């Protein structure tokens, strides 16, 4: 009896220890699993929220463009997907998207004429309208003043007759590099030029100060570079 009692006492003390080890191992595994799940599910965004993409894929008239979000002038147009028209501007000559607009007081606007330091671009679906090169070749020549041809440094200027729809404008053209532009004349406000080109199902309209024509080759090359930069993958 004495031997049996001693053996039973030792067995009862050993049995709880045998259960403690698996319980501790299981608890450690559970803690590790909880820590892993918490790490994987922990939010990665900062307090400022997700940043907007640098470029937006935009379809105009079915033609795809990759547009810098910071260059889009209207907040309502800053989204991807199909759009009928979109307006952008770029600093010249760097062709970088402009930064935040500077604050200008009403007094400063009235007393100081701010120089234009950017080129404006509008992209719009053309809906099978007359192509810019066809308008240049067939419409504008009807309104030219035949006596006013002024070539300078490879750039030719033709004046429009006063009684025509373009009577307050002049037409500039060159072949190398290629450039066509219709420009208003300097008056109370500086003259501006408009140059158009067709890309797929959309027309690109560039606007820039007439004074830039003193370096017209650089302006023509800048418009070529912007056209390539804005064009998305060809489908």
Coordinates of N, CA and C in Angstrom, one line a residue:
X1 N 0.8 -1.2 0.0 CA 0.0 0.0 0.0 C 0.8 1.2 0.0
X2 N 2.0 1.1 0.8 CA 2.8 2.3 0.9 C 3.4 2.6 -0.5
X3 N 3.9 1.5 -1.2 CA 4.5 1.7 -2.5 C 3.5 2.3 -3.5
X4 N 2.3 1.8 -3.5 CA 1.3 2.3 -4.4 C 1.0 3.8 -4.2
X5 N 0.9 4.2 -2.9 CA 0.6 5.6 -2.6 C 1.7 6.5 -3.0
X6 N 2.9 6.1 -2.9 CA 4.0 7.0 -3.3 C 4.1 7.1 -4.8
X7 N 3.8 6.0 -5.5 CA 3.8 6.1 -7.0 C 2.7 6.9 -7.5
X8 N 1.5 6.8 -6.9 CA 0.4 7.7 -7.3 C 0.6 9.1 -7.1
X9 N 1.3 9.4 -5.9 CA 1.6 10.8 -5.6 C 2.5 11.5 -6.7
X10 N 3.5 10.7 -7.1 CA 4.5 11.2 -8.1 C 3.8 11.4 -9.4
X11 N 2.9 10.5 -9.8 CA 2.2 10.6 -11.1 C 1.3 11.8 -11.1
X12 N 0.7 12.1 -10.0 CA -0.2 13.2 -10.0 C 0.5 14.5 -10.1
X13 N 1.7 14.6 -9.6 CA 2.5 15.8 -9.7 C 3.1 16.0 -11.1
X14 N 3.4 14.9 -11.8 CA 4.1 14.9 -13.1 C 3.0 15.3 -14.2
X15 N 1.8 14.8 -13.9 CA 0.8 15.0 -15.0 C 0.5 16.5 -15.3
X16 N 0.3 17.3 -14.3 CA 0.1 18.8 -14.6 C 1.2 19.4 -15.4
X17 N 2.5 19.0 -15.0 CA 3.6 19.6 -15.7 C 3.6 19.2 -17.2
X18 N 3.2 18.0 -17.5 CA 3.1 17.5 -18.9 C 2.1 18.3 -19.7
X19 N 1.0 18.8 -19.0 CA 0.0 19.6 -19.7 C 0.4 21.1 -19.9
X20 N 1.3 21.6 -19.0 CA 1.7 23.0 -19.1 C 2.5 23.3 -20.3
X21 N 3.4 22.4 -20.7 CA 4.2 22.7 -21.9 C 3.4 22.9 -23.2
X22 N 2.5 22.0 -23.5 CA 1.7 22.2 -24.8 C 0.9 23.5 -24.7
X23 N 0.3 23.8 -23.5 CA -0.5 25.0 -23.3 C 0.4 26.2 -23.6
X24 N 1.6 26.3 -23.1 CA 2.5 27.4 -23.3 C 2.9 27.5 -24.8
X25 N 3.1 26.4 -25.4 CA 3.5 26.4 -26.8 C 2.3 26.9 -27.7
X26 N 1.1 26.5 -27.3 CA -0.1 26.9 -28.1 C -0.4 28.4 -27.9
X27 N -0.2 28.9 -26.6 CA -0.4 30.3 -26.4 C 0.6 31.1 -27.1
X28 N 1.9 30.7 -27.2 CA 2.9 31.5 -28.0 C 2.5 31.5 -29.4
X29 N 2.1 30.4 -30.0 CA 1.7 30.3 -31.4 C 0.5 31.3 -31.7
X30 N -0.5 31.3 -30.7 CA -1.6 32.2 -30.9 C -1.2 33.6 -30.9
X31 N -0.3 34.0 -30.0 CA 0.2 35.4 -29.9 C 0.9 35.8 -31.2
X32 N 1.7 34.9 -31.7 CA 2.4 35.1 -33.0 C 1.4 35.3 -34.2
X33 N 0.4 34.5 -34.2 CA -0.6 34.6 -35.3 C -1.4 35.9 -35.2
X34 N -1.8 36.3 -34.0 CA -2.5 37.6 -33.8 C -1.6 38.7 -34.3
X35 N -0.3 38.7 -33.9 CA 0.6 39.8 -34.3 C 0.8 39.8 -35.8
X36 N 0.9 38.7 -36.4 CA 1.0 38.7 -37.9 C -0.2 39.2 -38.6
X37 N -1.4 38.9 -38.1 CA -2.6 39.4 -38.7 C -2.7 40.9 -38.5
X38 N -2.4 41.3 -37.3 CA -2.4 42.8 -37.1 C -1.4 43.5 -37.9
X39 N -0.2 43.0 -38.2 CA 0.8 43.6 -39.0 C 0.2 43.7 -40.5
X40 N -0.4 42.6 -41.0 CA -0.8 42.6 -42.3 C -2.0 43.6 -42.6
X41 N -2.9 43.7 -41.5 CA -4.1 44.5 -41.7 C -3.9 46.0 -41.2
X42 N -2.7 46.3 -40.7 CA -2.5 47.6 -40.1 C -2.6 48.7 -41.3
X43 N -3.3 49.7 -41.2 CA -3.4 50.7 -42.3 C -2.0 51.3 -42.6
X44 N -1.8 51.5 -43.9 CA -0.5 52.0 -44.4 C -0.6 53.5 -44.8
X45 N -1.8 54.1 -44.8 CA -1.9 55.5 -45.2 C -1.5 56.4 -44.1
X46 N -1.1 57.6 -44.5 CA -0.7 58.6 -43.5 C -1.9 59.5 -43.2
X47 N -1.7 60.4 -42.3 CA -2.8 61.3 -41.9 C -3.3 62.2 -43.1
X48 N -2.4 62.4 -44.1 CA -2.8 63.3 -45.2 C -3.6 62.7 -46.2
X49 N -3.8 61.3 -46.2 CA -4.6 60.6 -47.2 C -3.7 60.2 -48.4
X50 N -4.3 59.5 -49.3 CA -3.5 59.0 -50.5 C -3.3 60.2 -51.4
X51 N -2.1 60.1 -52.0 CA -1.7 61.2 -52.9 C -2.3 60.9 -54.3
X52 N -2.6 61.9 -55.1 CA -3.2 61.8 -56.4 C -2.1 61.3 -57.4
X53 N -2.5 60.5 -58.4 CA -1.5 60.0 -59.4 C -0.9 61.2 -60.2
X54 N 0.4 61.0 -60.6 CA 1.1 62.1 -61.3 C 0.4 62.2 -62.7
X55 N 0.0 61.1 -63.4 CA -0.5 61.2 -64.7 C -1.9 60.5 -64.7
X56 N -2.8 61.0 -65.6 CA -4.1 60.4 -65.7 C -4.3 59.9 -67.1
X57 N -4.8 58.7 -67.3 CA -5.2 58.3 -68.7 C -6.6 58.8 -69.0
X58 N -6.6 59.6 -70.1 CA -7.8 60.3 -70.5 C -8.1 60.0 -71.9
X59 N -9.3 59.7 -72.2 CA -9.7 59.4 -73.6 C -10.6 60.6 -74.1
X60 N -10.1 61.2 -75.2 CA -10.8 62.3 -75.8 C -11.2 61.9 -77.3
X61 N -12.5 61.8 -77.5 CA -12.9 61.4 -78.9 C -12.4 60.0 -79.2
X62 N -12.2 59.2 -78.2 CA -11.7 57.8 -78.4 C -10.2 57.7 -78.6
X63 N -9.4 58.8 -78.5 CA -8.0 58.8 -78.5 C -7.4 58.9 -77.1
X64 N -6.5 58.1 -76.8 CA -6.0 58.0 -75.4 C -4.8 59.0 -75.2
X65 N -4.8 59.7 -74.1 CA -3.8 60.7 -73.7 C -3.4 60.4 -72.3
X66 N -2.1 60.5 -72.0 CA -1.6 60.4 -70.6 C -1.2 61.9 -70.2
X67 N -2.0 62.4 -69.3 CA -1.9 63.8 -69.0 C -1.4 64.1 -67.5
X68 N -0.4 64.9 -67.4 CA 0.0 65.3 -66.0 C -1.2 65.9 -65.2
X69 N -1.5 65.4 -64.1 CA -2.6 65.9 -63.3 C -2.4 67.3 -62.9
X70 N -1.2 67.7 -62.6 CA -0.9 69.1 -62.1 C -1.0 70.1 -63.3
X71 N -1.0 69.7 -64.5 CA -1.2 70.6 -65.6 C -2.6 70.9 -66.0
X72 N -3.6 70.1 -65.5 CA -5.0 70.2 -65.9 C -5.5 71.5 -65.2
X73 N -6.1 72.4 -65.9 CA -6.4 73.7 -65.4 C -7.7 73.7 -64.5
X74 N -8.7 72.8 -64.9 CA -9.9 72.8 -64.2 C -10.0 71.6 -63.3
X75 N -10.4 71.8 -62.0 CA -10.5 70.7 -61.1 C -11.5 69.6 -61.5
X76 N -12.6 70.1 -62.1 CA -13.6 69.1 -62.5 C -13.1 68.2 -63.6
X77 N -12.0 68.5 -64.3 CA -11.5 67.7 -65.4 C -10.4 66.7 -64.9
X78 N -10.0 66.8 -63.6 CA -8.9 66.0 -63.1 C -9.4 64.6 -62.7
X79 N -9.8 63.8 -63.7 CA -10.2 62.4 -63.5 C -9.9 61.7 -64.8
X80 N -9.6 60.4 -64.6 CA -9.4 59.5 -65.8 C -10.7 59.1 -66.4
X81 N -10.5 58.5 -67.6 CA -11.7 58.1 -68.4 C -12.0 59.0 -69.6
X82 N -13.1 58.8 -70.2 CA -13.5 59.6 -71.4 C -13.9 61.0 -71.0
X83 N -13.4 62.0 -71.8 CA -13.9 63.4 -71.7 C -14.0 64.0 -73.0
X84 N -14.9 65.0 -73.1 CA -15.2 65.7 -74.4 C -14.1 66.7 -74.7
X85 N -13.6 67.3 -73.6 CA -12.5 68.4 -73.8 C -11.8 68.5 -72.5
X86 N -10.5 68.9 -72.6 CA -9.7 69.0 -71.4 C -8.7 70.2 -71.7
X87 N -8.4 71.0 -70.6 CA -7.6 72.2 -70.8 C -6.4 72.1 -69.9
X88 N -5.2 72.4 -70.4 CA -3.9 72.2 -69.7 C -3.1 73.5 -69.9
X89 N -2.1 73.7 -69.1 CA -1.0 74.7 -69.3 C 0.3 74.1 -68.8
X90 N 1.4 74.6 -69.4 CA 2.7 74.2 -69.1 C 3.7 75.4 -69.1
X91 N 4.6 75.4 -68.2 CA 5.6 76.5 -68.1 C 6.4 76.4 -69.4
X92 N 6.8 77.6 -69.9 CA 7.7 77.6 -71.1 C 9.0 78.4 -70.7
X93 N 10.2 77.8 -71.0 CA 10.4 76.7 -72.0 C 10.5 75.3 -71.4
X94 N 10.4 75.2 -70.0 CA 10.7 73.9 -69.4 C 9.6 72.9 -69.7
X95 N 8.4 73.3 -70.1 CA 7.3 72.4 -70.4 C 6.9 71.6 -69.2
X96 N 7.2 72.0 -67.9 CA 6.8 71.4 -66.7 C 5.4 71.9 -66.3
X97 N 4.6 71.1 -65.6 CA 3.3 71.6 -65.1 C 3.6 72.7 -64.1
X98 N 2.7 73.7 -64.1 CA 2.9 74.9 -63.3 C 2.7 74.5 -61.8
X99 N 3.3 75.3 -60.9 CA 3.0 75.1 -59.5 C 1.7 75.8 -59.1
X100 N 1.5 75.9 -57.8 CA 0.3 76.6 -57.3 C 0.3 78.0 -57.7
X101 N -0.8 78.6 -58.1 CA -0.9 80.0 -58.5 C -0.5 81.0 -57.4
X102 N 0.3 82.0 -57.8 CA 0.7 83.0 -56.8 C -0.5 83.9 -56.4
X103 N -0.5 84.4 -55.2 CA -1.6 85.3 -54.8 C -1.3 86.7 -55.3
X104 N -2.2 87.3 -56.0 CA -2.1 88.6 -56.5 C -3.2 89.4 -56.1
X105 N -3.0 90.6 -55.5 CA -4.0 91.5 -55.0 C -4.7 92.2 -56.2
X106 N -5.9 92.7 -55.9 CA -6.6 93.5 -57.0 C -5.8 94.7 -57.4
X107 N -5.1 95.4 -56.5 CA -4.3 96.5 -56.8 C -3.1 96.2 -57.7
X108 N -2.5 95.0 -57.4 CA -1.4 94.6 -58.2 C -1.8 94.2 -59.7
X109 N -3.0 93.6 -59.8 CA -3.5 93.3 -61.1 C -3.7 94.5 -61.9
X110 N -4.2 95.6 -61.3 CA -4.5 96.8 -62.1 C -3.3 97.6 -62.4
X111 N -2.2 97.5 -61.6 CA -1.1 98.3 -61.9 C 0.1 97.6 -62.6
X112 N 0.0 96.2 -62.6 CA 1.1 95.4 -63.1 C 0.6 94.4 -64.1
X113 N 1.1 94.4 -65.3 CA 0.7 93.4 -66.3 C 1.6 92.2 -66.1
X114 N 1.1 91.1 -65.7 CA 1.9 89.9 -65.4 C 2.3 89.3 -66.7
X115 N 3.6 89.0 -66.9 CA 4.0 88.4 -68.2 C 3.5 86.9 -68.2
X116 N 3.2 86.5 -69.4 CA 2.7 85.1 -69.7 C 3.9 84.2 -69.8
X117 N 4.0 83.2 -68.9 CA 5.2 82.4 -68.9 C 4.8 80.9 -69.2
X118 N 3.7 80.7 -69.9 CA 3.3 79.3 -70.1 C 2.6 79.2 -71.5
X119 N 2.5 78.0 -71.9 CA 1.8 77.6 -73.2 C 0.6 76.9 -72.8
X120 N -0.6 77.3 -73.4 CA -1.9 76.7 -73.1 C -2.2 75.6 -74.1
X121 N -2.8 74.5 -73.7 CA -3.2 73.4 -74.6 C -4.6 73.0 -74.3
X122 N -5.4 72.9 -75.3 CA -6.8 72.4 -75.2 C -6.9 71.1 -76.1
X123 N -7.5 70.1 -75.6 CA -7.7 68.9 -76.4 C -9.2 68.6 -76.4
X124 N -9.7 68.5 -77.6 CA -11.1 68.4 -77.8 C -11.4 67.4 -78.9
X125 N -12.5 66.6 -78.8 CA -12.9 65.7 -79.9 C -13.4 66.5 -81.1
X126 N -12.9 66.1 -82.3 CA -13.2 67.0 -83.5 C -14.5 66.6 -84.2
X127 N -15.0 65.4 -83.9 CA -16.3 65.0 -84.5 C -16.4 65.2 -86.0
X128 N -15.3 64.8 -86.7 CA -15.2 64.9 -88.1 C -15.2 66.3 -88.7
X129 N -14.9 67.3 -87.9 CA -14.8 68.7 -88.5 C -13.6 68.8 -89.4
X130 N -13.6 69.8 -90.2 CA -12.5 70.1 -91.1 C -11.2 70.1 -90.4
X131 N -10.2 69.3 -90.9 CA -8.9 69.2 -90.2 C -8.1 70.5 -90.3
X132 N -7.3 70.8 -89.3 CA -6.5 72.0 -89.2 C -5.7 72.3 -90.5
X133 N -5.1 71.2 -91.0 CA -4.2 71.4 -92.2 C -5.1 71.7 -93.4
X134 N -6.3 71.1 -93.5 CA -7.2 71.4 -94.6 C -7.7 72.9 -94.5
X135 N -8.0 73.3 -93.3 CA -8.4 74.7 -93.1 C -7.3 75.7 -93.6
X136 N -6.1 75.3 -93.2 CA -4.9 76.2 -93.6 C -4.7 76.2 -95.1
X137 N -5.0 75.1 -95.8 CA -4.7 75.0 -97.2 C -5.9 75.6 -98.0
X138 N -7.1 75.5 -97.5 CA -8.3 75.8 -98.4 C -9.1 77.0 -97.9
X139 N -9.1 77.3 -96.6 CA -10.0 78.4 -96.1 C -9.2 79.7 -95.9
X140 N -8.1 79.6 -95.2 CA -7.4 80.9 -94.9 C -6.9 81.6 -96.2
X141 N -6.4 80.9 -97.2 CA -5.9 81.7 -98.4 C -7.0 82.5 -99.0
X142 N -8.3 82.2 -98.8 CA -9.3 83.1 -99.4 C -9.4 84.5 -98.8
X143 N -8.8 84.6 -97.6 CA -8.9 85.9 -96.9 C -7.6 86.6 -96.8
X144 N -6.5 86.1 -97.4 CA -5.2 86.7 -97.3 C -5.2 88.1 -98.1
X145 N -4.4 89.0 -97.6 CA -4.1 90.2 -98.4 C -2.9 89.8 -99.3
X146 N -3.2 89.7 -100.5 CA -2.2 89.1 -101.5 C -0.9 90.0 -101.5
X147 N -1.0 91.3 -101.2 CA 0.2 92.1 -101.3 C 1.1 92.1 -100.0
X148 N 0.7 91.4 -99.0 CA 1.4 91.4 -97.7 C 2.0 90.1 -97.4
X149 N 3.2 89.8 -97.9 CA 4.0 88.6 -97.6 C 5.3 89.1 -97.0
X150 N 5.6 88.6 -95.8 CA 6.8 89.1 -95.1 C 7.6 87.9 -94.5
X151 N 8.4 87.3 -95.3 CA 9.3 86.2 -94.8 C 10.4 86.8 -93.9
X152 N 10.7 86.1 -92.8 CA 11.7 86.5 -91.9 C 12.3 85.3 -91.2
X153 N 13.6 85.0 -91.5 CA 14.2 83.9 -90.8 C 13.5 82.6 -91.0
X154 N 12.9 82.4 -92.2 CA 12.2 81.1 -92.5 C 10.8 81.1 -92.1
X155 N 10.3 82.2 -91.5 CA 8.9 82.3 -91.1 C 8.2 83.3 -91.9
X156 N 7.1 82.9 -92.5 CA 6.3 83.8 -93.4 C 5.1 84.3 -92.7
X157 N 4.8 85.6 -92.9 CA 3.6 86.2 -92.3 C 2.7 86.7 -93.4
X158 N 1.4 86.3 -93.4 CA 0.4 86.8 -94.3 C -0.6 87.5 -93.5
X159 N -1.0 88.7 -93.9 CA -2.0 89.5 -93.3 C -3.4 89.1 -93.8
X160 N -4.4 89.1 -93.0 CA -5.8 88.9 -93.5 C -6.4 90.2 -93.8
X161 N -7.2 90.2 -94.8 CA -7.9 91.5 -95.3 C -8.8 91.9 -94.2
X162 N -8.9 93.2 -94.0 CA -9.7 93.9 -92.9 C -11.1 93.5 -92.9
X163 N -11.8 93.2 -94.1 CA -13.2 93.0 -94.1 C -13.5 91.5 -93.9
X164 N -12.5 90.7 -93.7 CA -12.7 89.2 -93.5 C -13.0 88.8 -92.0
X165 N -13.4 87.6 -91.8 CA -13.7 87.2 -90.4 C -12.4 87.2 -89.5
X166 N -11.2 87.2 -90.2 CA -9.9 87.2 -89.5 C -9.2 88.6 -89.6
X167 N -10.0 89.6 -89.8 CA -9.4 90.9 -90.2 C -8.4 91.5 -89.2
X168 N -8.5 91.1 -87.9 CA -7.6 91.6 -86.9 C -6.4 90.7 -86.6
X169 N -6.2 89.7 -87.5 CA -5.2 88.7 -87.3 C -4.2 88.6 -88.4
X170 N -3.1 87.9 -88.1 CA -2.1 87.6 -89.1 C -1.8 86.1 -89.1
X171 N -1.4 85.5 -90.2 CA -1.1 84.1 -90.3 C 0.4 83.9 -90.5
X172 N 1.0 83.0 -89.7 CA 2.4 82.7 -89.8 C 2.5 81.2 -90.1
X173 N 3.5 80.9 -91.0 CA 3.8 79.6 -91.4 C 5.2 79.3 -91.7
X174 N 5.6 78.1 -91.5 CA 7.0 77.6 -91.9 C 6.9 76.1 -92.1
X175 N 7.9 75.6 -92.8 CA 8.0 74.2 -93.1 C 9.0 73.5 -92.3
X176 N 10.1 74.2 -91.9 CA 11.2 73.5 -91.2 C 11.7 74.4 -90.1
X177 N 11.3 74.1 -88.8 CA 10.3 73.1 -88.4 C 8.9 73.6 -88.8
X178 N 8.0 72.6 -88.9 CA 6.6 72.9 -89.3 C 5.9 73.8 -88.3
X179 N 5.3 74.8 -88.7 CA 4.5 75.7 -87.8 C 3.5 76.4 -88.6
X180 N 2.3 76.4 -88.1 CA 1.2 77.3 -88.6 C 0.5 77.9 -87.4
X181 N 0.3 79.2 -87.4 CA -0.3 79.9 -86.3 C -1.1 81.1 -86.8
X182 N -2.3 81.3 -86.2 CA -3.1 82.5 -86.4 C -2.9 83.4 -85.2
X183 N -2.5 84.6 -85.4 CA -2.2 85.5 -84.2 C -2.9 86.8 -84.3
X184 N -3.5 87.2 -83.1 CA -4.0 88.5 -83.0 C -2.9 89.5 -82.9
X185 N -3.2 90.8 -83.2 CA -2.2 91.8 -83.1 C -2.2 92.5 -81.8
X186 N -1.0 93.0 -81.4 CA -0.9 93.7 -80.1 C -1.7 94.9 -80.1
X187 N -2.5 95.1 -79.0 CA -3.3 96.2 -78.8 C -3.3 96.6 -77.3
X188 N -4.4 96.8 -76.7 CA -4.4 97.1 -75.3 C -4.0 95.8 -74.5
X189 N -4.1 94.7 -75.1 CA -3.6 93.4 -74.5 C -2.6 92.8 -75.5
X190 N -1.6 92.1 -75.1 CA -0.6 91.5 -76.0 C -1.3 90.5 -76.9
X191 N -0.8 90.5 -78.2 CA -1.3 89.5 -79.1 C -1.1 88.1 -78.7
X192 N -2.0 87.2 -79.1 CA -1.9 85.8 -78.8 C -2.0 85.0 -80.1
X193 N -1.3 83.8 -80.1 CA -1.3 83.0 -81.3 C -2.0 81.7 -81.0
X194 N -2.6 81.1 -82.0 CA -3.3 79.9 -81.9 C -2.8 78.9 -83.0
X195 N -2.4 77.7 -82.6 CA -1.9 76.7 -83.5 C -2.5 75.4 -83.2
X196 N -3.0 74.8 -84.3 CA -3.8 73.5 -84.2 C -3.2 72.4 -84.9
X197 N -3.4 71.2 -84.3 CA -3.0 70.0 -85.0 C -3.9 68.8 -84.6
X198 N -4.0 67.9 -85.5 CA -5.0 66.7 -85.2 C -4.2 65.5 -84.8
X199 N -4.7 64.8 -83.7 CA -4.1 63.6 -83.2 C -5.2 62.6 -83.0
X200 N -5.3 61.6 -83.9 CA -6.4 60.7 -83.9 C -7.7 61.3 -84.0
X201 N -8.6 61.1 -83.0 CA -10.0 61.6 -83.0 C -10.1 63.0 -82.3
X202 N -8.9 63.6 -82.0 CA -8.9 64.8 -81.2 C -8.1 65.9 -81.9
X203 N -8.5 67.1 -81.6 CA -7.7 68.3 -82.1 C -7.0 68.9 -80.9
X204 N -5.7 69.2 -81.0 CA -4.9 69.9 -80.0 C -4.8 71.4 -80.5
X205 N -5.2 72.3 -79.6 CA -5.0 73.7 -79.8 C -4.1 74.3 -78.9
X206 N -3.0 74.9 -79.4 CA -1.9 75.5 -78.6 C -2.1 77.0 -78.6
X207 N -2.0 77.7 -77.5 CA -2.1 79.2 -77.4 C -0.8 79.7 -76.7
X208 N -0.2 80.7 -77.3 CA 1.0 81.3 -76.7 C 1.1 82.8 -77.1
X209 N 1.9 83.6 -76.4 CA 2.0 85.0 -76.8 C 2.7 85.2 -78.2
X210 N 2.2 86.2 -78.9 CA 2.8 86.5 -80.2 C 4.2 86.9 -80.1
X211 N 4.6 87.5 -79.0 CA 6.0 87.9 -78.9 C 7.0 86.7 -78.9
X212 N 6.5 85.5 -78.6 CA 7.4 84.3 -78.6 C 7.9 84.0 -80.0
X213 N 7.2 84.5 -81.1 CA 7.6 84.2 -82.4 C 9.0 84.7 -82.8
X214 N 9.6 85.6 -81.9 CA 11.0 86.0 -82.1 C 11.9 84.8 -82.0
X215 N 11.5 83.7 -81.3 CA 12.2 82.4 -81.3 C 11.2 81.3 -81.7
X216 N 10.7 81.5 -82.9 CA 9.6 80.6 -83.4 C 10.0 79.2 -83.5
X217 N 11.3 78.9 -83.8 CA 11.8 77.5 -83.9 C 11.6 76.8 -82.6
X218 N 12.0 77.5 -81.5 CA 11.9 76.9 -80.2 C 10.4 76.6 -79.8
X219 N 9.5 77.5 -80.2 CA 8.1 77.3 -79.9 C 7.6 76.1 -80.7
X220 N 7.9 76.0 -82.0 CA 7.5 74.9 -82.8 C 8.0 73.6 -82.3
X221 N 9.2 73.5 -81.8 CA 9.8 72.3 -81.3 C 9.1 72.0 -79.9
X222 N 8.8 73.0 -79.2 CA 8.1 72.8 -77.9 C 6.7 72.1 -78.1
X223 N 6.0 72.6 -79.1 CA 4.7 72.0 -79.4 C 4.8 70.6 -79.9
X224 N 5.8 70.3 -80.7 CA 6.1 68.9 -81.1 C 6.4 68.0 -79.9
X225 N 7.2 68.5 -78.9 CA 7.5 67.7 -77.8 C 6.3 67.4 -76.9
X226 N 5.5 68.5 -76.7 CA 4.3 68.3 -75.9 C 3.3 67.3 -76.5
X227 N 3.2 67.4 -77.9 CA 2.3 66.4 -78.5 C 2.7 65.0 -78.3
X228 N 4.0 64.7 -78.4 CA 4.5 63.4 -78.1 C 4.3 63.0 -76.6
X229 N 4.6 63.9 -75.7 CA 4.5 63.6 -74.3 C 3.1 63.3 -73.9
X230 N 2.1 64.0 -74.4 CA 0.7 63.9 -74.0 C 0.1 62.7 -74.7
X231 N 0.6 62.2 -75.8 CA -0.1 61.1 -76.5 C 0.1 59.8 -75.7
X232 N -1.0 59.1 -75.5 CA -0.9 57.8 -74.8 C -0.5 56.7 -75.7
X233 N -0.4 55.4 -75.2 CA -0.1 54.3 -76.1 C -1.1 54.2 -77.3
X234 N -0.6 53.9 -78.4 CA -1.4 53.8 -79.6 C -2.1 52.5 -79.6
X235 N -3.4 52.5 -79.7 CA -4.2 51.3 -79.7 C -4.3 50.7 -81.1

